[in-house]
Amino acid sequence: MKYFKDIPEVKYEGPQSDNPFAFKYYNPDEVIDGKPLKDHLRFAIAYWHTFCATGSDPFGQPTINRPWDKFSNPMDNAKARVEAAFEFFEKLNVPFFCFHDRDIAPEGENLRETNKNLDEIVSMIKEYLKTSKTKVLWGTANLFSHPRYVHGAATSCNADVFAYAAAQVKKALEVTKELGGENYVFWGGREGYETLLNTDMELELDNLARFLHMAVDYAKEIGFDGQFLIEPKPKEPTKHQYDFDAAHVYGFLKKYDLDKYFKLNIEVNHATLAGHDFHHELRFARINNMLGSIDANMGDLLLGWDTDQFPTDVRLTTLAMYEVIKMGGFDKGGLNFDAKVRRGSFELEDLVIGHIAGMDAFAKGFKIAYKLVKDGVFDKFIEERYRSYKEGIGAKIVSGQADFKTLEEYALNLSKIENKSGKQELLEMILNKYMFSE
Ligand code: XUL
Ligand code: CO
């Protein structure tokens, strides 16, 4: 069965093209800094949104009918979805995809049957992977949809649920390894709480750390050498998610001696829900050597929830790629489109167009950011702005030769303090100039 037969293979046609099924800025083979664009960007498709989302929301039924969801038996649907997925990957020539265990195969009557379902689909995907150019960027376990996870998974009050979640992650790790996944993601689906009146926060956090240590140990045992990633999110579904933002997660990982095993998977819309710019989260992760991968989407700043829209804002993609380039590029990570078409964009072609729009926006952002980094525009300004720490009292402060007494003595003898403008508007003007002229 060909699900996308009416859609042509998506090729690069350049900025003058009006073809909605062509890349205008993403030329996968264009070499920049010795590497083709596709290796700089490492795009991935999110199996759950792209092949499973139906457009249902708290107020309404599904609007999106996907032609592969046509069987009454969920395993038949799962198999059709694999066929559709690999056809779609080829149309877009995308190098990676990401999945949850439950996106690819349905739950059975019990864990044993569920694992059997998963094994069957995994061997089918493995067959496709033999000839496909698309590989697995990361796998993860869905520890939030089933009612058993009503109070969380690793942070549940119920030890049986902790055990079940452990068994599920054990299997998801095995599967991710078998499919050659380069990373494994933990997004703390329902790892959080609604009210402290019924919550032992200390035990829940200790248990979450115990769970992650067990995952690290098991990965070692089976020889899975992918990068572990935690994806911060401040709220939704729970009111207080334990992985609030990059800084929270970093503190947690440090406290429990997990920081050497994990990096962060930063998602745009999660950053904005936490009250941060995406750029802030990426910078914080980068300077702490914790930036692993990105969930590429965008939110709507007028809405307080996780809308997971396709990222089409070039200022956002420019500042994101600025951080990625500054870190020296992705190692195992990439840009995963954790994004879904709007409920009103229910035609099959919208799915293709959404991805093209996102890929073009990131390609353009990458090129602008590359010039900004190469020209050292902000670096030069920032270096000059902090010049007072290079000599005199500033040099003593950063080299540890100053204390409160010596600083008081210095301050008492200061006749006047001179500050300089931070020039925010000028820098924003320069950023625009680079954006408009690239
Ligand atoms: C939820 C979210 C997840 C994770 C994977 O907001 O972003 O899809 O990326 O579990
Ligand atoms: Co995500």
PDB file of N, CA and C and ligand atoms in Angstrom, residues 48-49 100 138 140-142 144 185-189 231 233 236-237 265 267 270 295 297 306 308 336 338, ligand 1:
ATOM      1  N   TRP A  48       5.039   9.566  17.290  1.00  0.00           N
ATOM      2  CA  TRP A  48       3.742   9.720  17.964  1.00  0.00           C
ATOM      3  C   TRP A  48       2.876  10.802  17.322  1.00  0.00           C
ATOM      4  N   HIS A  49       3.453  11.978  17.072  1.00  0.00           N
ATOM      5  CA  HIS A  49       2.626  13.041  16.484  1.00  0.00           C
ATOM      6  C   HIS A  49       2.319  12.746  15.021  1.00  0.00           C
ATOM      7  N   HIS A 100       8.085   6.247  21.057  1.00  0.00           N
ATOM      8  CA  HIS A 100       7.792   5.628  22.361  1.00  0.00           C
ATOM      9  C   HIS A 100       7.445   4.167  22.067  1.00  0.00           C
ATOM     10  N   TRP A 138      16.275   8.405  18.871  1.00  0.00           N
ATOM     11  CA  TRP A 138      16.050   7.939  20.247  1.00  0.00           C
ATOM     12  C   TRP A 138      14.749   7.184  20.431  1.00  0.00           C
ATOM     13  N   THR A 140      12.018   5.792  23.700  1.00  0.00           N
ATOM     14  CA  THR A 140      11.589   6.119  25.052  1.00  0.00           C
ATOM     15  C   THR A 140      10.401   5.239  25.401  1.00  0.00           C
ATOM     16  N   ALA A 141      10.007   5.281  26.666  1.00  0.00           N
ATOM     17  CA  ALA A 141       8.851   4.494  27.097  1.00  0.00           C
ATOM     18  C   ALA A 141       7.718   5.447  27.459  1.00  0.00           C
ATOM     19  N   ASN A 142       6.518   5.094  27.073  1.00  0.00           N
ATOM     20  CA  ASN A 142       5.357   5.892  27.461  1.00  0.00           C
ATOM     21  C   ASN A 142       4.919   5.435  28.854  1.00  0.00           C
ATOM     22  N   PHE A 144       2.946   7.298  30.852  1.00  0.00           N
ATOM     23  CA  PHE A 144       1.971   8.318  31.270  1.00  0.00           C
ATOM     24  C   PHE A 144       0.546   8.112  30.749  1.00  0.00           C
ATOM     25  N   VAL A 185      15.556   8.605  25.824  1.00  0.00           N
ATOM     26  CA  VAL A 185      15.007   9.803  26.493  1.00  0.00           C
ATOM     27  C   VAL A 185      14.086   9.437  27.658  1.00  0.00           C
ATOM     28  N   PHE A 186      14.235  10.205  28.736  1.00  0.00           N
ATOM     29  CA  PHE A 186      13.265  10.164  29.822  1.00  0.00           C
ATOM     30  C   PHE A 186      12.549  11.502  29.848  1.00  0.00           C
ATOM     31  N   TRP A 187      11.305  11.501  29.442  1.00  0.00           N
ATOM     32  CA  TRP A 187      10.468  12.665  29.727  1.00  0.00           C
ATOM     33  C   TRP A 187       9.561  12.246  30.881  1.00  0.00           C
ATOM     34  N   GLY A 188       9.585  12.973  31.962  1.00  0.00           N
ATOM     35  CA  GLY A 188       8.861  12.566  33.175  1.00  0.00           C
ATOM     36  C   GLY A 188       7.370  12.777  33.051  1.00  0.00           C
ATOM     37  N   GLY A 189       6.750  12.042  32.149  1.00  0.00           N
ATOM     38  CA  GLY A 189       5.317  12.160  31.855  1.00  0.00           C
ATOM     39  C   GLY A 189       4.442  12.570  33.024  1.00  0.00           C
ATOM     40  N   GLU A 231      14.293  15.140  29.482  1.00  0.00           N
ATOM     41  CA  GLU A 231      13.609  16.247  28.794  1.00  0.00           C
ATOM     42  C   GLU A 231      12.821  17.068  29.814  1.00  0.00           C
ATOM     43  N   LYS A 233      10.341  19.681  31.633  1.00  0.00           N
ATOM     44  CA  LYS A 233       9.041  20.309  31.342  1.00  0.00           C
ATOM     45  C   LYS A 233       8.452  20.743  32.681  1.00  0.00           C
ATOM     46  N   GLU A 236       2.064  20.212  33.120  1.00  0.00           N
ATOM     47  CA  GLU A 236       1.309  19.506  32.086  1.00  0.00           C
ATOM     48  C   GLU A 236       1.995  18.196  31.718  1.00  0.00           C
ATOM     49  N   PRO A 237       1.513  17.033  32.149  1.00  0.00           N
ATOM     50  CA  PRO A 237       0.193  16.890  32.755  1.00  0.00           C
ATOM     51  C   PRO A 237       0.081  17.250  34.239  1.00  0.00           C
ATOM     52  N   ASN A 265      17.524  16.944  26.865  1.00  0.00           N
ATOM     53  CA  ASN A 265      16.813  17.099  25.593  1.00  0.00           C
ATOM     54  C   ASN A 265      15.901  18.308  25.786  1.00  0.00           C
ATOM     55  N   GLU A 267      13.273  21.115  24.872  1.00  0.00           N
ATOM     56  CA  GLU A 267      12.137  21.331  23.947  1.00  0.00           C
ATOM     57  C   GLU A 267      11.668  22.775  24.030  1.00  0.00           C
ATOM     58  N   HIS A 270       8.478  23.558  26.015  1.00  0.00           N
ATOM     59  CA  HIS A 270       8.648  23.314  27.447  1.00  0.00           C
ATOM     60  C   HIS A 270       9.398  24.480  28.089  1.00  0.00           C
ATOM     61  N   ASP A 295      14.118  18.912  21.131  1.00  0.00           N
ATOM     62  CA  ASP A 295      12.790  18.632  20.590  1.00  0.00           C
ATOM     63  C   ASP A 295      12.310  19.914  19.936  1.00  0.00           C
ATOM     64  N   ASN A 297      10.014  22.333  18.171  1.00  0.00           N
ATOM     65  CA  ASN A 297       8.625  22.725  17.912  1.00  0.00           C
ATOM     66  C   ASN A 297       8.518  24.188  18.301  1.00  0.00           C
ATOM     67  N   ASP A 306       1.004  23.292  26.041  1.00  0.00           N
ATOM     68  CA  ASP A 306       2.038  22.757  25.162  1.00  0.00           C
ATOM     69  C   ASP A 306       1.427  22.486  23.786  1.00  0.00           C
ATOM     70  N   ASP A 308       2.833  22.405  20.817  1.00  0.00           N
ATOM     71  CA  ASP A 308       3.655  21.561  19.922  1.00  0.00           C
ATOM     72  C   ASP A 308       3.472  21.892  18.443  1.00  0.00           C
ATOM     73  N   ASN A 336      14.577  16.814  16.781  1.00  0.00           N
ATOM     74  CA  ASN A 336      13.405  15.955  16.644  1.00  0.00           C
ATOM     75  C   ASN A 336      12.138  16.807  16.581  1.00  0.00           C
ATOM     76  N   ASP A 338       9.135  17.265  17.558  1.00  0.00           N
ATOM     77  CA  ASP A 338       8.063  16.902  18.486  1.00  0.00           C
ATOM     78  C   ASP A 338       6.925  17.905  18.247  1.00  0.00           C
TER      79      ASP A 338
HETATM   80  C1  XUL B   1       5.606  15.796  25.998  1.00  0.00           C
HETATM   81  C2  XUL B   1       6.802  15.497  25.180  1.00  0.00           C
HETATM   82  C3  XUL B   1       7.036  14.057  24.894  1.00  0.00           C
HETATM   83  C4  XUL B   1       8.466  13.649  24.946  1.00  0.00           C
HETATM   84  C5  XUL B   1       8.687  12.176  24.795  1.00  0.00           C
HETATM   85  O1  XUL B   1       5.380  17.140  26.180  1.00  0.00           O
HETATM   86  O2  XUL B   1       7.496  16.389  24.749  1.00  0.00           O
HETATM   87  O3  XUL B   1       6.485  13.769  23.652  1.00  0.00           O
HETATM   88  O4  XUL B   1       9.210  14.299  23.964  1.00  0.00           O
HETATM   89  O5  XUL B   1       8.031  11.436  25.735  1.00  0.00           O
END
